[in-house]
Amino acid sequence: MIEPQSSASVLDALTQIRATDPPTHGGRVLSYVYDHGRPELDELAARAATMFLPVNGLDPTTFASVAVLERELVAFTRAVLHGDETVVGSVTSGGTESCLLAVKSARDRWVAAHQGDPEAGMPHLVLPSTAHPAFRKAAHYLGLTRTDVPVDPSTGAVDAQAMLSAVGESTALVVLSAPNYPFGTMDPIAEVAPALAERDVPLHVDACVGGWLLPWWPGQEQVWDFAVPGVTSISTDLHKYGYAPKGASVVLYRGRDRHRAQYYATTEWPGYPVVNPTVLGSRSATSLAAAWAVTRALGTSGYAELVQQTAHATAAVRKALSGISGLSVVGRPAAALLAVAADPDRAPAHQVDPFALVDAVRRRGFLLQAQPAFRQEDGTTLPRTAHLTLTPVTDHVTRDLVAALRAGADEVRGLSPRPPDPDLVGRVAADGLPDEMAPVLATLEAMDSTAAPEALVGLLASVIDPDVVFGTSGRGEGAGPPGDR
Ligand SMILES: *Cc1c(COP(=O)(O)O)cnc(C)c1O
């Protein structure tokens, strides 16, 4: 039973619950959040979302407002990504859904084209190992086989020829990123696209993180979007560098048939005729309205300004990183995402372990993202890294961030990396996550590809299990970094 409470006490409780989160504003969290640093935009997004709270996005013929907003967002996104009038698409709930739908469209078209061919086998997806896990998830959900093409461990770059060699008769879709998330480096889109077009194999460009950044990034000269013939679909997230609140992304297709293959429609039940463009049925229009409002308020020049600010901050951080010995940036990041590894040209006594760096920088009030080492199909290993996603507000805290990176690196330089600890999984289940994450990450890194997902699922499921009191000791209230909440 739940006793009814006054609105004031409900809101009070929510405020207290929220206070345990790390700060979503102010540039202290260098992943997950994309802060434009303009409070009036947050206010606008909140008002737009409130206006659309009662609307059901399930049926844009009933709620015509939903169709207007979606059509206009698609048109704006298409213009930014150099799509002509043959490019159409949908607004989705996020990058994962955009990627999933692009795979679904390609799979259904491949299956239709191979109908009645007993030799056809299963549809096949080709992607670099740096591609977002949303595509592995899509292959898993939708029944495609996969080839993960290894990238160069020192640069994070995938070779165009290696991608093309993995393409075969049953390839339903090839995926490349602009840029990839782990290292922020670009894939060879302009090199791969023409050869795929010749073979009539579709190419999806995952610009979930880059789509609202690269068009204005200073010095960005690579062509990667619909300007490249052979690019057949693109995903780009409004809730990242589009600065919309979470729950908004766009997937675009060259050709209306590709877009239509994304839909699911049926009349095989006694209820209303069903037509779902995306995964959900009833869906909120709040994120759509908020995203529409933010893009209108910023306009093209607003995005250009925010990108300038982000690029300014990125240049400062990269310059500082190049002066910190024992660390090195992986490859050539194209924009505001980058990863630092232990400098392979230094002796261990002078190296900075990225996991130790993440903990040391966290104690100084900034949250970097630890990325475990990864063994590729060809036996090569991508290094463990600390990932930074820089945003416009980074520009306000560059000095503090650089100081934290320098001091953090100085503190841990030469320390030997923490070893994996087989007892840790049990301890985390009982006590919650410790403040020091390096041993946890080292343990996860050492697990095989069956044990690691099991441990992760166990952890995440127990976090929300009503019958498990998770993490009563360890990381608790007030353990997060200081700053604006
Ligand atoms: C964020 C991201 C995704 C997935 O997006 P979600 O919005 O987190 O579902 C896909 N690809 C890349 C490159 C991304 O950065």
Short mmCIF file of C-alpha atoms and ligand atoms in Angstrom, two decimals:
data_model
loop_
_atom_site.label_atom_id
_atom_site.label_comp_id
_atom_site.label_asym_id
_atom_site.label_seq_id
_atom_site.Cartn_x
_atom_site.Cartn_y
_atom_site.Cartn_z
CA MET A 1 0.00 0.00 0.00
CA ILE A 2 1.12 3.54 -0.69
CA GLU A 3 -0.31 6.32 1.43
CA PRO A 4 -1.30 9.32 -0.72
CA GLN A 5 1.06 12.27 -0.33
CA SER A 6 0.77 15.95 -1.06
CA SER A 7 2.33 17.22 -4.28
CA ALA A 8 4.80 19.19 -2.22
CA SER A 9 6.07 16.14 -0.40
CA VAL A 10 6.21 14.12 -3.63
CA LEU A 11 8.34 16.82 -5.23
CA ASP A 12 10.44 17.03 -2.14
CA ALA A 13 11.12 13.31 -2.32
CA LEU A 14 12.03 13.57 -6.00
CA THR A 15 14.43 16.41 -5.25
CA GLN A 16 16.17 14.27 -2.64
CA ILE A 17 16.38 11.27 -4.98
CA ARG A 18 17.80 13.45 -7.76
CA ALA A 19 20.45 14.84 -5.43
CA THR A 20 22.31 11.53 -5.56
CA ASP A 21 22.99 11.99 -9.31
CA PRO A 22 26.18 13.50 -10.64
CA PRO A 23 25.75 17.06 -11.93
CA THR A 24 24.12 17.10 -15.36
CA HIS A 25 25.16 20.70 -15.93
CA GLY A 26 28.46 22.48 -15.66
CA GLY A 27 30.81 20.28 -17.67
CA ARG A 28 31.92 17.94 -14.89
CA VAL A 29 30.55 14.77 -16.45
CA LEU A 30 32.41 13.97 -19.67
CA SER A 31 29.98 11.43 -21.12
CA TYR A 32 26.20 10.87 -21.11
CA VAL A 33 25.27 14.57 -20.99
CA TYR A 34 25.60 17.27 -23.62
CA ASP A 35 25.42 20.66 -21.97
CA HIS A 36 24.98 23.73 -24.15
CA GLY A 37 25.36 26.01 -21.14
CA ARG A 38 22.25 28.06 -22.00
CA PRO A 39 19.63 27.84 -19.21
CA GLU A 40 16.96 29.50 -21.38
CA LEU A 41 17.14 26.52 -23.78
CA ASP A 42 16.44 24.10 -20.93
CA GLU A 43 13.50 26.22 -19.90
CA LEU A 44 12.15 26.22 -23.45
CA ALA A 45 12.55 22.46 -23.81
CA ALA A 46 10.71 21.91 -20.51
CA ARG A 47 7.79 24.10 -21.59
CA ALA A 48 7.57 22.42 -24.98
CA ALA A 49 7.60 18.97 -23.35
CA THR A 50 4.88 20.01 -20.88
CA MET A 51 2.63 21.18 -23.73
CA PHE A 52 2.86 17.76 -25.35
CA LEU A 53 2.63 15.58 -22.22
CA PRO A 54 -0.93 14.36 -22.90
CA VAL A 55 -0.44 13.70 -26.63
CA ASN A 56 -0.08 10.18 -28.00
CA GLY A 57 2.45 10.04 -30.83
CA LEU A 58 1.02 6.67 -31.90
CA ASP A 59 -1.29 8.27 -34.42
CA PRO A 60 -0.21 11.38 -36.32
CA THR A 61 -3.45 11.34 -38.30
CA THR A 62 -5.36 11.97 -35.07
CA PHE A 63 -2.72 14.15 -33.40
CA ALA A 64 -1.78 16.16 -36.46
CA SER A 65 0.64 18.26 -34.37
CA VAL A 66 2.94 15.27 -34.09
CA ALA A 67 3.15 14.94 -37.88
CA VAL A 68 4.00 18.63 -38.25
CA LEU A 69 6.84 18.51 -35.72
CA GLU A 70 8.27 15.27 -37.07
CA ARG A 71 8.11 16.39 -40.70
CA GLU A 72 9.87 19.65 -39.87
CA LEU A 73 12.59 17.93 -37.84
CA VAL A 74 13.20 15.48 -40.68
CA ALA A 75 13.40 18.36 -43.17
CA PHE A 76 15.88 20.31 -41.03
CA THR A 77 18.07 17.27 -40.38
CA ARG A 78 18.04 16.33 -44.05
CA ALA A 79 19.19 19.83 -45.02
CA VAL A 80 22.03 19.75 -42.48
CA LEU A 81 23.19 16.37 -43.82
CA HIS A 82 23.06 17.36 -47.52
CA GLY A 83 20.08 15.16 -48.33
CA ASP A 84 17.98 16.07 -51.36
CA GLU A 85 14.25 15.50 -51.84
CA THR A 86 14.82 11.74 -52.14
CA VAL A 87 15.88 11.63 -48.47
CA VAL A 88 13.16 10.96 -45.88
CA GLY A 89 13.02 9.43 -42.42
CA SER A 90 11.64 9.38 -38.90
CA VAL A 91 12.20 10.81 -35.45
CA THR A 92 12.93 8.01 -32.98
CA SER A 93 13.45 7.70 -29.24
CA GLY A 94 17.24 7.62 -29.49
CA GLY A 95 20.33 6.44 -31.31
CA THR A 96 19.83 2.79 -30.50
CA GLU A 97 16.36 2.86 -32.01
CA SER A 98 17.57 4.73 -35.11
CA CYS A 99 20.32 2.14 -35.66
CA LEU A 100 17.94 -0.76 -34.99
CA LEU A 101 15.45 0.57 -37.54
CA ALA A 102 18.12 1.13 -40.19
CA VAL A 103 19.13 -2.52 -39.77
CA LYS A 104 15.48 -3.63 -39.84
CA SER A 105 14.84 -1.77 -43.10
CA ALA A 106 17.94 -3.25 -44.73
CA ARG A 107 17.15 -6.74 -43.47
CA ASP A 108 13.58 -6.69 -44.75
CA ARG A 109 14.70 -5.46 -48.17
CA TRP A 110 17.41 -8.12 -48.32
CA VAL A 111 14.93 -10.84 -47.32
CA ALA A 112 12.42 -9.64 -49.93
CA ALA A 113 15.12 -9.62 -52.62
CA HIS A 114 16.17 -13.19 -51.72
CA GLN A 115 12.69 -14.64 -51.35
CA GLY A 116 12.51 -18.16 -52.74
CA ASP A 117 16.30 -18.52 -52.97
CA PRO A 118 17.13 -21.67 -50.98
CA GLU A 119 20.85 -20.77 -51.02
CA ALA A 120 20.32 -17.31 -49.52
CA GLY A 121 21.03 -18.15 -45.87
CA MET A 122 20.82 -15.43 -43.26
CA PRO A 123 21.26 -11.70 -43.86
CA HIS A 124 24.66 -10.40 -42.82
CA LEU A 125 25.91 -7.18 -41.24
CA VAL A 126 29.45 -5.82 -41.72
CA LEU A 127 30.81 -3.31 -39.22
CA PRO A 128 34.14 -2.19 -37.74
CA SER A 129 34.83 -3.31 -34.16
CA THR A 130 34.48 0.35 -33.11
CA ALA A 131 30.84 0.52 -34.30
CA HIS A 132 28.28 1.17 -31.60
CA PRO A 133 26.85 -1.88 -29.80
CA ALA A 134 23.39 -0.80 -30.99
CA PHE A 135 24.26 -2.64 -34.24
CA ARG A 136 25.27 -5.82 -32.43
CA LYS A 137 22.04 -5.55 -30.50
CA ALA A 138 20.13 -5.06 -33.77
CA ALA A 139 21.78 -8.15 -35.30
CA HIS A 140 20.89 -10.08 -32.14
CA TYR A 141 17.27 -8.91 -32.08
CA LEU A 142 16.67 -9.17 -35.82
CA GLY A 143 18.54 -12.35 -36.71
CA LEU A 144 21.51 -11.20 -38.78
CA THR A 145 24.97 -12.73 -38.80
CA ARG A 146 27.87 -10.31 -38.28
CA THR A 147 31.42 -9.65 -39.32
CA ASP A 148 33.24 -7.32 -36.92
CA VAL A 149 36.16 -5.93 -38.91
CA PRO A 150 39.23 -5.26 -36.72
CA VAL A 151 40.60 -1.72 -36.63
CA ASP A 152 44.23 -0.64 -36.34
CA PRO A 153 45.02 -0.83 -32.60
CA SER A 154 47.28 2.22 -32.72
CA THR A 155 44.95 4.55 -34.64
CA GLY A 156 41.47 3.10 -34.14
CA ALA A 157 40.98 3.37 -37.90
CA VAL A 158 39.42 0.69 -40.05
CA ASP A 159 40.89 -0.08 -43.45
CA ALA A 160 38.53 0.50 -46.41
CA GLN A 161 39.77 -2.61 -48.19
CA ALA A 162 39.28 -4.74 -45.07
CA MET A 163 35.67 -3.56 -44.87
CA LEU A 164 35.05 -4.35 -48.53
CA SER A 165 36.66 -7.78 -48.23
CA ALA A 166 34.15 -8.70 -45.53
CA VAL A 167 31.21 -7.96 -47.83
CA GLY A 168 29.59 -10.98 -49.48
CA GLU A 169 26.46 -12.18 -51.25
CA SER A 170 24.42 -12.16 -48.07
CA THR A 171 25.53 -8.73 -46.81
CA ALA A 172 22.33 -6.79 -46.10
CA LEU A 173 24.06 -3.69 -44.69
CA VAL A 174 27.48 -2.19 -44.04
CA VAL A 175 27.91 0.22 -41.12
CA LEU A 176 30.50 2.98 -40.72
CA SER A 177 30.68 5.74 -38.10
CA ALA A 178 31.12 9.49 -38.32
CA PRO A 179 32.83 9.40 -35.89
CA ASN A 180 32.88 6.26 -33.73
CA TYR A 181 32.17 6.69 -30.03
CA PRO A 182 35.15 4.99 -28.32
CA PHE A 183 37.94 6.98 -30.01
CA GLY A 184 36.05 9.71 -31.87
CA THR A 185 37.82 8.84 -35.14
CA MET A 186 36.22 8.82 -38.61
CA ASP A 187 35.68 5.72 -40.72
CA PRO A 188 36.63 5.78 -44.46
CA ILE A 189 33.12 6.53 -45.71
CA ALA A 190 34.02 8.21 -49.00
CA GLU A 191 36.39 5.34 -49.87
CA VAL A 192 34.00 2.52 -49.09
CA ALA A 193 30.72 4.00 -50.42
CA PRO A 194 31.39 3.93 -54.20
CA ALA A 195 32.46 0.29 -54.20
CA LEU A 196 29.37 -0.68 -52.21
CA ALA A 197 27.11 1.32 -54.51
CA GLU A 198 28.57 -0.58 -57.44
CA ARG A 199 27.66 -3.86 -55.75
CA ASP A 200 24.26 -2.50 -54.70
CA VAL A 201 25.03 -3.04 -51.01
CA PRO A 202 23.53 -0.35 -48.71
CA LEU A 203 25.76 1.69 -46.39
CA HIS A 204 24.56 3.12 -43.09
CA VAL A 205 26.54 6.00 -41.62
CA ASP A 206 26.19 6.15 -37.86
CA ALA A 207 26.41 9.86 -37.11
CA CYS A 208 24.52 9.53 -33.83
CA VAL A 209 27.20 11.51 -32.06
CA GLY A 210 28.70 13.44 -34.98
CA GLY A 211 25.70 14.50 -37.01
CA TRP A 212 25.12 17.79 -35.20
CA LEU A 213 28.83 18.51 -34.74
CA LEU A 214 30.75 17.69 -37.93
CA PRO A 215 28.75 19.97 -40.26
CA TRP A 216 30.20 23.02 -38.45
CA TRP A 217 33.47 21.63 -37.07
CA PRO A 218 36.41 23.86 -38.04
CA GLY A 219 38.77 22.16 -40.48
CA GLN A 220 36.45 19.20 -40.99
CA GLU A 221 36.84 18.51 -44.69
CA GLN A 222 35.95 14.86 -45.06
CA VAL A 223 32.70 14.19 -46.85
CA TRP A 224 30.68 11.58 -45.04
CA ASP A 225 26.95 12.37 -45.27
CA PHE A 226 24.36 12.20 -48.09
CA ALA A 227 26.80 14.21 -50.22
CA VAL A 228 28.54 10.85 -50.70
CA PRO A 229 26.77 8.71 -53.31
CA GLY A 230 26.33 5.23 -51.88
CA VAL A 231 25.44 6.39 -48.37
CA THR A 232 21.91 4.99 -48.07
CA SER A 233 20.97 5.82 -44.48
CA ILE A 234 22.18 7.96 -41.57
CA SER A 235 21.36 8.01 -37.86
CA THR A 236 21.91 11.22 -35.89
CA ASP A 237 20.92 11.96 -32.31
CA LEU A 238 19.08 15.12 -31.39
CA HIS A 239 19.66 14.26 -27.73
CA LYS A 240 23.43 14.50 -28.08
CA TYR A 241 24.94 17.49 -29.89
CA GLY A 242 21.44 18.47 -31.08
CA TYR A 243 20.99 19.56 -27.41
CA ALA A 244 17.47 18.16 -27.10
CA PRO A 245 16.53 16.42 -23.84
CA LYS A 246 16.94 12.63 -23.92
CA GLY A 247 14.58 10.67 -26.13
CA ALA A 248 15.14 12.10 -29.61
CA SER A 249 17.09 10.95 -32.65
CA VAL A 250 16.58 10.97 -36.42
CA VAL A 251 17.06 8.16 -38.93
CA LEU A 252 17.13 9.17 -42.59
CA TYR A 253 17.10 7.06 -45.75
CA ARG A 254 17.96 7.78 -49.33
CA GLY A 255 14.82 6.61 -51.09
CA ARG A 256 11.28 6.35 -49.82
CA ASP A 257 11.25 2.56 -50.23
CA ARG A 258 14.03 2.19 -47.68
CA HIS A 259 12.12 4.35 -45.21
CA ARG A 260 8.92 2.41 -45.80
CA ALA A 261 10.69 -0.89 -45.08
CA GLN A 262 11.23 0.45 -41.57
CA TYR A 263 7.47 0.45 -40.83
CA TYR A 264 5.39 -2.31 -39.34
CA ALA A 265 1.72 -2.41 -40.33
CA THR A 266 -0.98 -5.01 -39.83
CA THR A 267 -4.72 -5.48 -39.98
CA GLU A 268 -4.52 -9.01 -38.56
CA TRP A 269 -6.47 -8.41 -35.41
CA PRO A 270 -9.98 -7.23 -34.60
CA GLY A 271 -8.82 -3.80 -33.40
CA TYR A 272 -7.79 -0.60 -35.15
CA PRO A 273 -5.56 -0.84 -38.23
CA VAL A 274 -1.99 -0.75 -36.91
CA VAL A 275 0.86 1.18 -38.47
CA ASN A 276 4.01 1.77 -36.43
CA PRO A 277 6.93 3.63 -37.99
CA THR A 278 9.21 2.88 -35.03
CA VAL A 279 9.56 0.25 -32.30
CA LEU A 280 7.00 1.65 -29.87
CA GLY A 281 3.23 1.75 -30.14
CA SER A 282 1.85 4.49 -27.93
CA ARG A 283 4.65 6.97 -27.62
CA SER A 284 5.31 10.20 -25.87
CA ALA A 285 5.51 13.34 -27.99
CA THR A 286 7.34 15.25 -25.25
CA SER A 287 10.86 14.57 -26.55
CA LEU A 288 9.76 15.32 -30.10
CA ALA A 289 8.31 18.68 -29.06
CA ALA A 290 11.32 19.55 -26.92
CA ALA A 291 13.71 18.64 -29.74
CA TRP A 292 11.69 20.66 -32.23
CA ALA A 293 11.74 23.66 -29.88
CA VAL A 294 15.49 23.46 -29.26
CA THR A 295 16.38 23.16 -32.96
CA ARG A 296 14.11 26.13 -33.79
CA ALA A 297 15.57 28.27 -31.03
CA LEU A 298 19.15 27.52 -32.04
CA GLY A 299 18.76 27.53 -35.79
CA THR A 300 21.74 26.81 -38.00
CA SER A 301 23.76 29.72 -36.63
CA GLY A 302 23.12 28.60 -33.04
CA TYR A 303 24.57 25.18 -33.81
CA ALA A 304 27.54 26.80 -35.54
CA GLU A 305 28.23 28.94 -32.44
CA LEU A 306 27.97 26.02 -30.03
CA VAL A 307 30.28 23.96 -32.24
CA GLN A 308 32.82 26.80 -32.26
CA GLN A 309 32.73 26.85 -28.48
CA THR A 310 33.12 23.07 -28.27
CA ALA A 311 35.99 23.13 -30.77
CA HIS A 312 37.72 25.86 -28.77
CA ALA A 313 37.50 23.80 -25.60
CA THR A 314 38.59 20.64 -27.44
CA ALA A 315 41.69 22.35 -28.81
CA ALA A 316 42.65 23.52 -25.32
CA VAL A 317 42.14 20.09 -23.77
CA ARG A 318 44.04 18.33 -26.55
CA LYS A 319 46.93 20.75 -26.23
CA ALA A 320 47.05 20.12 -22.48
CA LEU A 321 46.86 16.35 -22.97
CA SER A 322 49.78 16.42 -25.39
CA GLY A 323 51.85 17.98 -22.59
CA ILE A 324 51.02 15.27 -20.02
CA SER A 325 53.64 12.57 -20.24
CA GLY A 326 52.68 8.93 -19.99
CA LEU A 327 49.38 9.43 -21.81
CA SER A 328 48.56 9.48 -25.50
CA VAL A 329 45.44 10.28 -27.46
CA VAL A 330 44.34 7.33 -29.63
CA GLY A 331 44.38 8.03 -33.37
CA ARG A 332 43.15 11.29 -34.86
CA PRO A 333 39.88 12.32 -33.25
CA ALA A 334 37.67 14.16 -35.74
CA ALA A 335 35.80 16.38 -33.30
CA ALA A 336 34.92 16.58 -29.61
CA LEU A 337 35.28 12.94 -28.56
CA LEU A 338 38.63 11.41 -27.72
CA ALA A 339 40.26 8.65 -25.74
CA VAL A 340 43.58 8.56 -23.93
CA ALA A 341 45.63 5.41 -23.49
CA ALA A 342 48.87 4.76 -21.60
CA ASP A 343 51.60 6.10 -23.90
CA PRO A 344 52.95 2.97 -25.65
CA ASP A 345 56.28 4.75 -26.31
CA ARG A 346 57.03 5.11 -22.61
CA ALA A 347 58.36 2.58 -20.14
CA PRO A 348 55.75 1.35 -17.63
CA ALA A 349 57.36 3.43 -14.87
CA HIS A 350 56.42 6.56 -16.82
CA GLN A 351 53.02 5.48 -18.07
CA VAL A 352 49.65 6.63 -16.78
CA ASP A 353 47.10 3.82 -16.44
CA PRO A 354 43.78 5.12 -17.81
CA PHE A 355 41.67 3.37 -15.16
CA ALA A 356 43.77 4.88 -12.36
CA LEU A 357 43.51 8.23 -14.13
CA VAL A 358 39.70 8.02 -14.17
CA ASP A 359 39.67 7.49 -10.38
CA ALA A 360 42.23 10.21 -9.74
CA VAL A 361 40.37 12.73 -11.90
CA ARG A 362 37.07 11.76 -10.28
CA ARG A 363 38.49 12.63 -6.87
CA ARG A 364 39.15 16.07 -8.42
CA GLY A 365 35.53 16.52 -9.48
CA PHE A 366 35.41 15.35 -13.11
CA LEU A 367 33.92 12.11 -14.43
CA LEU A 368 35.76 10.54 -17.35
CA GLN A 369 34.55 7.26 -18.84
CA ALA A 370 36.71 4.14 -18.52
CA GLN A 371 36.85 1.90 -21.61
CA PRO A 372 38.33 -1.59 -21.08
CA ALA A 373 40.89 -3.07 -23.44
CA PHE A 374 39.28 -5.06 -26.23
CA ARG A 375 40.56 -8.14 -28.02
CA GLN A 376 39.54 -8.12 -31.68
CA GLU A 377 38.72 -11.07 -33.94
CA ASP A 378 42.25 -11.06 -35.41
CA GLY A 379 43.85 -11.36 -31.97
CA THR A 380 45.04 -7.75 -31.75
CA THR A 381 44.06 -5.75 -28.66
CA LEU A 382 42.71 -2.22 -28.53
CA PRO A 383 44.11 -0.46 -25.47
CA ARG A 384 42.18 0.40 -22.34
CA THR A 385 41.39 4.08 -22.40
CA ALA A 386 39.74 6.98 -20.63
CA HIS A 387 37.11 8.60 -22.82
CA LEU A 388 36.19 12.29 -22.88
CA THR A 389 33.14 13.76 -24.60
CA LEU A 390 33.62 17.53 -24.65
CA THR A 391 30.71 19.95 -24.91
CA PRO A 392 30.20 23.72 -25.15
CA VAL A 393 30.32 24.13 -21.35
CA THR A 394 33.72 22.46 -21.25
CA ASP A 395 34.83 25.89 -22.43
CA HIS A 396 33.79 27.31 -19.02
CA VAL A 397 35.76 24.74 -17.02
CA THR A 398 38.75 24.04 -19.25
CA ARG A 399 41.20 25.37 -16.69
CA ASP A 400 39.84 23.18 -13.89
CA LEU A 401 39.58 20.15 -16.15
CA VAL A 402 43.14 20.51 -17.39
CA ALA A 403 44.38 20.97 -13.83
CA ALA A 404 42.51 17.83 -12.74
CA LEU A 405 43.95 15.83 -15.66
CA ARG A 406 47.51 17.02 -14.91
CA ALA A 407 47.33 16.45 -11.18
CA GLY A 408 45.52 13.14 -11.63
CA ALA A 409 48.17 11.92 -14.07
CA ASP A 410 50.96 13.06 -11.74
CA GLU A 411 49.38 11.16 -8.86
CA VAL A 412 49.14 7.81 -10.65
CA ARG A 413 52.04 7.92 -13.13
CA GLY A 414 54.18 4.81 -12.86
CA LEU A 415 51.81 2.97 -10.51
CA SER A 416 51.21 -0.54 -11.71
CA PRO A 417 47.66 -1.14 -12.92
CA ARG A 418 45.31 -2.75 -10.39
CA PRO A 419 44.99 -6.51 -10.95
CA PRO A 420 41.65 -8.25 -11.57
CA ASP A 421 39.99 -9.51 -8.39
CA PRO A 422 37.86 -12.66 -8.74
CA ASP A 423 36.01 -12.00 -5.46
CA LEU A 424 34.96 -8.55 -6.54
CA VAL A 425 31.72 -9.51 -8.31
CA GLY A 426 30.32 -10.95 -5.11
CA ARG A 427 31.47 -7.97 -3.05
CA VAL A 428 29.90 -5.48 -5.46
CA ALA A 429 26.63 -7.41 -5.32
CA ALA A 430 26.64 -7.17 -1.55
CA ASP A 431 28.16 -3.75 -0.93
CA GLY A 432 27.52 -1.79 -4.12
CA LEU A 433 30.14 -0.13 -6.25
CA PRO A 434 33.27 1.02 -4.47
CA ASP A 435 34.61 4.55 -4.85
CA GLU A 436 37.68 3.21 -6.62
CA MET A 437 36.54 1.79 -9.92
CA ALA A 438 39.93 0.73 -11.35
CA PRO A 439 39.85 -2.77 -9.77
CA VAL A 440 36.25 -3.26 -10.90
CA LEU A 441 37.11 -2.34 -14.46
CA ALA A 442 40.26 -4.47 -14.46
CA THR A 443 38.14 -7.40 -13.28
CA LEU A 444 35.54 -6.82 -15.97
CA GLU A 445 38.25 -6.44 -18.59
CA ALA A 446 39.72 -9.82 -17.64
CA MET A 447 36.39 -11.66 -17.94
CA ASP A 448 35.48 -13.49 -21.14
CA SER A 449 32.62 -12.47 -23.41
CA THR A 450 30.14 -14.69 -21.56
CA ALA A 451 31.10 -13.93 -17.97
CA ALA A 452 31.27 -10.15 -18.43
CA PRO A 453 27.71 -9.68 -19.73
CA GLU A 454 26.44 -12.00 -16.98
CA ALA A 455 28.14 -9.91 -14.32
CA LEU A 456 26.85 -6.67 -15.87
CA VAL A 457 23.30 -7.95 -16.11
CA GLY A 458 23.47 -9.19 -12.53
CA LEU A 459 24.63 -5.79 -11.35
CA LEU A 460 22.07 -3.77 -13.29
CA ALA A 461 19.19 -6.10 -12.43
CA SER A 462 19.99 -5.98 -8.72
CA VAL A 463 20.14 -2.18 -8.79
CA ILE A 464 16.41 -2.09 -9.54
CA ASP A 465 15.35 -5.28 -7.75
CA PRO A 466 12.81 -4.38 -5.02
CA ASP A 467 14.01 -7.33 -2.91
CA VAL A 468 17.72 -6.62 -3.06
CA VAL A 469 19.15 -3.94 -0.84
CA PHE A 470 21.96 -2.96 -3.14
CA GLY A 471 24.99 -1.02 -2.11
CA THR A 472 24.06 0.04 1.40
CA SER A 473 27.71 0.74 2.03
CA GLY A 474 30.14 2.20 -0.48
CA ARG A 475 29.19 4.94 -2.91
CA GLY A 476 26.33 6.85 -1.40
CA GLU A 477 24.88 10.29 -1.14
CA GLY A 478 27.35 13.08 -1.54
CA ALA A 479 30.05 10.84 -3.02
CA GLY A 480 29.69 12.43 -6.44
CA PRO A 481 31.78 15.28 -7.63
CA PRO A 482 31.02 18.76 -6.40
CA GLY A 483 29.47 21.36 -8.61
CA ASP A 484 26.18 22.66 -9.92
CA ARG A 485 23.39 20.20 -9.44
C1 LIG B 1 25.25 7.39 -28.63
C2 LIG B 1 25.57 6.61 -29.84
C3 LIG B 1 24.70 5.64 -30.35
C4 LIG B 1 23.47 5.14 -29.62
O1 LIG B 1 22.70 6.12 -29.14
P1 LIG B 1 21.78 6.09 -27.84
O2 LIG B 1 21.11 7.39 -28.03
O3 LIG B 1 22.65 6.03 -26.63
O4 LIG B 1 20.85 4.94 -27.95
C5 LIG B 1 25.02 5.05 -31.54
N1 LIG B 1 26.16 5.36 -32.18
C6 LIG B 1 27.04 6.26 -31.71
C7 LIG B 1 28.28 6.55 -32.48
C8 LIG B 1 26.78 6.92 -30.52
O5 LIG B 1 27.65 7.80 -30.03
#
